[in-house]
């Protein structure tokens, strides 16, 4: 008798350990444990915007088109249920606004999977946990209030367990049109930076270029997208200087461009009095740059031309 009791206790213990092991191996929401794939398209043009598939090796994760506040989306996704629990009800819910192209939120793609009290016009659908795959298409509109200043990961779909716990979800990156413009220009400048390095441009100029890129990223992350774009545009300089003995002449320019970054930051975060002070400092830096340009013209005409271009752009930024 004692042996049977011991065996039963051991079996229960092993079962608990087994379930604990399974629970600890489950990843965080959004990593494909339940929602194994999804595609986001523009329901009007059918343009593919985002594609994610956790079942491929490597995982497919493509962002092909920006998603803005107010965008109409059609998201087709698959929920993979690994085991049946006949009395367990799972729920899918969205926070998106109603679609202006469809009169429903949900369309059932996998007809063989049964839903519970299915109302396609509701923001929520429920189904019993039955082994298999459930595929649905969600139609909705991103609220216009999302991502006013900086990009956000907007939660479009959440899968809830029987106790209201989050099992999985889908998030999409929502950007402003201005931020999308910044990211496009930033990518172009990053590609340009690599080409400058490959072509042997002066290290001092490379340092200047990298500093401006980094400061623009900081400004963009703070929501100062206009200033970040303006900083990137100052990098449009022709005839970049090749490496030479006078490359050190470019190092003071780094300070000038950092001063520009400070100016842009003050535009958004400080009052007019402090702003005027910073502009005065920047004007002094530009006068120093004029002297540097004159000295450089006696050594290397290419460097002088590049410095002149940078100086003119800085003047235009502050209205000199």
Coordinates of C-alpha atoms in Angstrom, one line a residue:
X1 CA 0.0 0.0 0.0
X2 CA 2.8 2.4 1.0
X3 CA 4.5 1.6 -2.3
X4 CA 1.4 2.6 -4.3
X5 CA 1.0 5.8 -2.4
X6 CA 4.7 6.6 -3.0
X7 CA 4.3 5.9 -6.7
X8 CA 1.2 8.1 -7.0
X9 CA 3.0 11.0 -5.2
X10 CA 6.0 10.6 -7.5
X11 CA 3.7 10.6 -10.5
X12 CA 2.0 13.8 -9.3
X13 CA 5.4 15.4 -8.6
X14 CA 6.6 14.5 -12.1
X15 CA 3.4 16.0 -13.6
X16 CA 3.9 19.2 -11.8
X17 CA 7.5 19.5 -12.8
X18 CA 6.5 18.7 -16.4
X19 CA 3.9 21.5 -16.5
X20 CA 6.4 23.9 -14.9
X21 CA 8.9 23.0 -17.5
X22 CA 6.4 23.7 -20.3
X23 CA 5.4 27.0 -18.7
X24 CA 9.0 28.2 -18.4
X25 CA 9.7 27.5 -22.1
X26 CA 6.9 29.6 -23.3
X27 CA 8.2 32.8 -24.8
X28 CA 6.8 36.3 -24.3
X29 CA 3.8 37.6 -26.2
X30 CA 4.6 38.4 -29.8
X31 CA 7.2 35.7 -30.2
X32 CA 5.1 33.2 -32.1
X33 CA 3.9 30.8 -29.4
X34 CA 0.3 31.0 -30.4
X35 CA 0.0 33.5 -33.3
X36 CA 2.5 31.9 -35.7
X37 CA 2.2 34.2 -38.7
X38 CA 0.5 37.3 -39.9
X39 CA 0.3 39.6 -42.9
X40 CA -0.7 43.3 -42.9
X41 CA -2.0 44.8 -46.1
X42 CA -3.7 48.0 -47.3
X43 CA -7.3 46.8 -47.9
X44 CA -7.7 49.4 -50.6
X45 CA -4.6 48.8 -52.7
X46 CA -3.8 45.3 -51.4
X47 CA -0.2 46.4 -50.9
X48 CA 1.7 44.2 -48.5
X49 CA 2.9 46.3 -45.6
X50 CA 4.2 43.8 -43.0
X51 CA 4.9 40.1 -43.1
X52 CA 5.9 37.9 -40.1
X53 CA 6.1 34.1 -40.1
X54 CA 7.6 32.4 -37.0
X55 CA 7.5 28.9 -38.7
X56 CA 10.2 29.7 -41.3
X57 CA 13.9 29.4 -40.7
X58 CA 15.1 32.0 -40.3
X59 CA 12.0 33.8 -39.1
X60 CA 10.4 35.9 -41.8
X61 CA 10.0 39.5 -40.5
X62 CA 9.5 42.1 -43.3
X63 CA 8.3 45.7 -43.0
X64 CA 7.7 46.9 -46.6
X65 CA 5.6 50.0 -46.2
X66 CA 5.1 52.5 -43.3
X67 CA 2.0 52.5 -41.2
X68 CA 0.7 55.9 -40.3
X69 CA -1.9 57.1 -37.7
X70 CA -5.3 56.7 -39.4
X71 CA -4.1 53.9 -41.8
X72 CA -6.7 51.3 -42.9
X73 CA -5.3 47.8 -42.2
X74 CA -6.3 44.2 -43.1
X75 CA -4.4 41.7 -40.9
X76 CA -4.6 38.0 -41.8
X77 CA -3.2 35.9 -39.0
X78 CA -3.0 32.3 -37.8
X79 CA -3.5 31.0 -34.2
X80 CA -1.9 27.6 -33.8
X81 CA -3.5 25.6 -30.9
X82 CA -1.2 22.8 -29.8
X83 CA -3.6 20.8 -27.6
X84 CA -7.3 20.5 -26.9
X85 CA -8.9 21.7 -23.7
X86 CA -12.7 21.3 -24.4
X87 CA -14.0 23.6 -21.7
X88 CA -11.3 26.3 -22.1
X89 CA -12.4 29.5 -24.0
X90 CA -9.8 31.7 -25.6
X91 CA -10.5 35.3 -26.7
X92 CA -9.1 37.6 -29.5
X93 CA -9.6 41.3 -29.0
X94 CA -8.6 44.4 -31.0
X95 CA -8.5 48.1 -30.0
X96 CA -8.5 49.4 -33.6
X97 CA -11.2 51.7 -34.8
X98 CA -13.9 50.4 -37.2
X99 CA -12.8 50.1 -40.8
X100 CA -14.2 52.5 -43.3
X101 CA -13.8 49.9 -46.1
X102 CA -15.6 46.9 -44.4
X103 CA -18.6 46.7 -42.2
X104 CA -17.1 44.0 -39.9
X105 CA -14.0 43.6 -37.9
X106 CA -13.4 39.9 -38.5
X107 CA -13.7 37.5 -41.4
X108 CA -13.2 33.8 -40.7
X109 CA -10.7 32.2 -43.2
X110 CA -10.4 28.7 -41.8
X111 CA -14.1 27.6 -42.0
X112 CA -13.5 24.3 -40.3
X113 CA -12.6 26.0 -37.0
X114 CA -15.7 26.8 -34.9
X115 CA -16.1 30.1 -33.0
X116 CA -18.3 30.7 -30.0
X117 CA -21.2 33.2 -30.4
X118 CA -19.4 34.6 -33.4
X119 CA -20.2 38.3 -34.1
X120 CA -17.9 39.7 -36.8
X121 CA -18.9 43.3 -36.0
X122 CA -17.7 43.0 -32.4
X123 CA -14.1 43.9 -31.4
X124 CA -13.8 40.5 -29.7
X125 CA -14.2 36.9 -30.8
X126 CA -14.1 33.8 -28.7
X127 CA -13.4 30.1 -29.4
X128 CA -12.9 26.8 -27.6
X129 CA -9.3 25.6 -27.3
X130 CA -9.4 22.9 -29.9
X131 CA -6.2 21.5 -31.4
X132 CA -5.6 22.9 -34.9
X133 CA -5.2 26.3 -36.7
X134 CA -7.5 29.2 -36.7
X135 CA -7.0 31.8 -39.4
X136 CA -8.9 35.1 -39.4
X137 CA -8.7 38.5 -41.1
X138 CA -9.1 41.6 -39.0
X139 CA -10.2 44.9 -40.6
X140 CA -9.7 48.2 -38.8
X141 CA -8.2 51.6 -38.7
X142 CA -5.3 52.9 -36.6
X143 CA -6.6 55.8 -34.3
X144 CA -5.5 59.2 -35.6
X145 CA -4.1 60.0 -32.1
X146 CA -1.4 57.3 -32.3
X147 CA 2.2 58.3 -32.8
X148 CA 1.8 62.1 -32.8
X149 CA 5.5 62.8 -32.1
X150 CA 7.5 59.6 -32.1
X151 CA 7.0 56.0 -33.5
X152 CA 5.1 53.6 -31.3
X153 CA 4.5 49.9 -31.3
X154 CA 0.7 49.8 -31.5
X155 CA -1.1 46.8 -30.2
X156 CA -3.6 45.7 -32.8
X157 CA -4.6 42.1 -31.6
X158 CA -4.4 40.4 -28.2
X159 CA -5.0 36.7 -27.5
X160 CA -6.3 36.2 -24.0
X161 CA -6.4 32.9 -21.9
X162 CA -9.4 31.7 -19.8
X163 CA -8.3 33.8 -16.8
X164 CA -7.7 37.0 -18.8
X165 CA -4.0 36.5 -19.1
X166 CA -2.2 37.6 -22.3
X167 CA -1.1 34.6 -24.3
X168 CA 0.1 36.4 -27.4
X169 CA -0.3 39.6 -29.4
X170 CA 0.4 41.4 -32.6
X171 CA 2.0 44.9 -32.6
X172 CA 2.8 47.1 -35.6
X173 CA 5.1 50.1 -35.8
X174 CA 3.2 53.3 -36.4
X175 CA 5.1 56.4 -37.5
X176 CA 4.3 60.0 -38.5
X177 CA 4.8 61.0 -42.2
X178 CA 7.5 63.3 -41.0
X179 CA 9.3 60.5 -39.1
X180 CA 9.0 58.3 -42.2
X181 CA 10.7 61.1 -44.2
X182 CA 13.5 61.3 -41.6
X183 CA 14.1 57.5 -41.7
X184 CA 14.3 57.6 -45.5
X185 CA 16.9 60.4 -45.4
X186 CA 18.8 58.7 -42.6
X187 CA 19.1 55.5 -44.5
X188 CA 20.4 57.4 -47.5
X189 CA 23.0 59.2 -45.3
X190 CA 24.1 55.9 -43.7
X191 CA 24.7 54.4 -47.2
X192 CA 26.6 57.6 -48.1
X193 CA 28.7 57.3 -45.0
X194 CA 29.8 53.8 -45.9
X195 CA 30.7 54.9 -49.4
X196 CA 32.8 57.7 -48.0
X197 CA 34.7 55.3 -45.8
X198 CA 35.2 52.9 -48.8
X199 CA 36.5 55.8 -51.0
X200 CA 39.1 57.0 -48.5
X201 CA 37.6 60.3 -47.4
X202 CA 39.5 62.2 -44.7
X203 CA 38.9 60.6 -41.2
X204 CA 38.2 64.1 -39.8
X205 CA 35.3 64.4 -42.2
X206 CA 34.1 60.9 -41.4
X207 CA 34.0 61.8 -37.7
X208 CA 32.0 65.0 -38.5
X209 CA 29.5 62.9 -40.6
X210 CA 29.1 60.3 -37.9
X211 CA 28.6 62.9 -35.1
X212 CA 25.8 64.6 -37.1
X213 CA 24.1 61.2 -37.8
X214 CA 24.2 60.3 -34.1
X215 CA 22.9 63.7 -32.9
X216 CA 20.1 63.5 -35.5
X217 CA 19.0 60.1 -34.0
X218 CA 18.9 61.7 -30.5
X219 CA 16.7 64.6 -31.8
X220 CA 14.4 62.2 -33.6
X221 CA 14.0 60.0 -30.5
X222 CA 13.0 63.1 -28.5
X223 CA 10.3 63.9 -31.1
X224 CA 12.2 66.8 -32.7
X225 CA 11.9 65.3 -36.2
X226 CA 12.1 68.6 -38.1
X227 CA 15.4 69.5 -36.5
X228 CA 16.7 65.9 -37.1
X229 CA 15.9 66.2 -40.8
X230 CA 17.5 69.7 -40.9
X231 CA 20.7 68.3 -39.4
X232 CA 20.8 65.5 -42.0
X233 CA 20.4 68.0 -44.8
X234 CA 23.5 69.8 -43.7
X235 CA 25.5 66.7 -44.8
X236 CA 24.7 67.3 -48.5
X237 CA 28.2 68.4 -49.4
X238 CA 29.8 67.9 -52.7
X239 CA 33.5 67.2 -53.3
X240 CA 34.2 65.5 -50.0
X241 CA 37.9 65.8 -49.1
X242 CA 40.3 62.9 -49.6
X243 CA 42.6 61.8 -46.8
X244 CA 45.6 64.1 -46.5
X245 CA 48.0 65.7 -44.0
X246 CA 45.6 68.6 -43.4
X247 CA 42.6 66.4 -42.4
X248 CA 42.9 67.8 -38.9
X249 CA 41.4 71.0 -40.2
X250 CA 38.1 69.3 -40.2
X251 CA 38.0 68.5 -36.5
X252 CA 36.8 72.0 -35.5
X253 CA 33.9 71.6 -37.9
X254 CA 32.7 68.7 -35.7
X255 CA 32.2 71.2 -32.9
X256 CA 30.3 73.5 -35.2
X257 CA 27.8 70.8 -36.2
X258 CA 27.3 69.8 -32.6
X259 CA 26.5 73.4 -31.9
X260 CA 23.9 73.2 -34.6
X261 CA 22.4 70.2 -32.8
X262 CA 22.3 72.2 -29.6
X263 CA 20.5 75.0 -31.4
X264 CA 17.8 72.6 -32.8
X265 CA 17.4 71.1 -29.3
X266 CA 16.9 74.6 -27.8
X267 CA 14.3 75.4 -30.4
X268 CA 12.1 72.8 -28.8
X269 CA 13.1 73.0 -25.1
X270 CA 14.2 76.5 -24.2
X271 CA 12.9 80.1 -24.2
X272 CA 13.7 82.8 -26.6
X273 CA 16.4 84.4 -24.4
X274 CA 18.5 81.3 -24.2
X275 CA 17.9 80.6 -27.8
X276 CA 19.4 84.0 -28.8
X277 CA 22.5 83.3 -26.7
X278 CA 23.0 79.9 -28.4
X279 CA 22.6 81.6 -31.8
X280 CA 25.2 84.2 -30.9
X281 CA 27.6 81.4 -29.9
X282 CA 26.9 79.6 -33.2
X283 CA 27.6 82.8 -35.2
X284 CA 31.0 83.0 -33.5
X285 CA 31.7 79.5 -34.5
X286 CA 30.8 80.3 -38.1
X287 CA 33.2 83.2 -38.1
X288 CA 35.9 80.8 -36.8
X289 CA 35.0 78.5 -39.7
X290 CA 35.5 81.3 -42.2
X291 CA 39.0 81.8 -40.9
X292 CA 39.6 78.0 -41.1
X293 CA 38.3 78.0 -44.7
X294 CA 40.8 80.7 -45.7
X295 CA 43.7 78.8 -44.2
X296 CA 42.6 75.6 -45.9
X297 CA 42.4 77.3 -49.3
X298 CA 46.2 77.8 -49.2
X299 CA 46.7 74.1 -48.7
X300 CA 44.0 72.1 -50.4
X301 CA 41.3 73.6 -52.7
X302 CA 39.0 70.6 -52.3
X303 CA 39.0 71.0 -48.5
X304 CA 38.4 74.7 -48.8
X305 CA 35.4 74.2 -51.1
X306 CA 33.9 71.6 -48.7
X307 CA 34.3 73.9 -45.7
X308 CA 32.8 76.8 -47.6
X309 CA 29.7 74.6 -48.4
X310 CA 29.3 73.6 -44.8
X311 CA 29.7 77.2 -43.7
X312 CA 27.0 78.4 -46.2
X313 CA 24.6 75.7 -45.0
X314 CA 25.1 76.7 -41.3
X315 CA 24.4 80.3 -42.2
X316 CA 21.2 79.4 -43.9
X317 CA 20.1 77.4 -40.9
X318 CA 20.3 80.4 -38.6
X319 CA 19.4 83.0 -41.2
X320 CA 22.7 84.9 -41.4

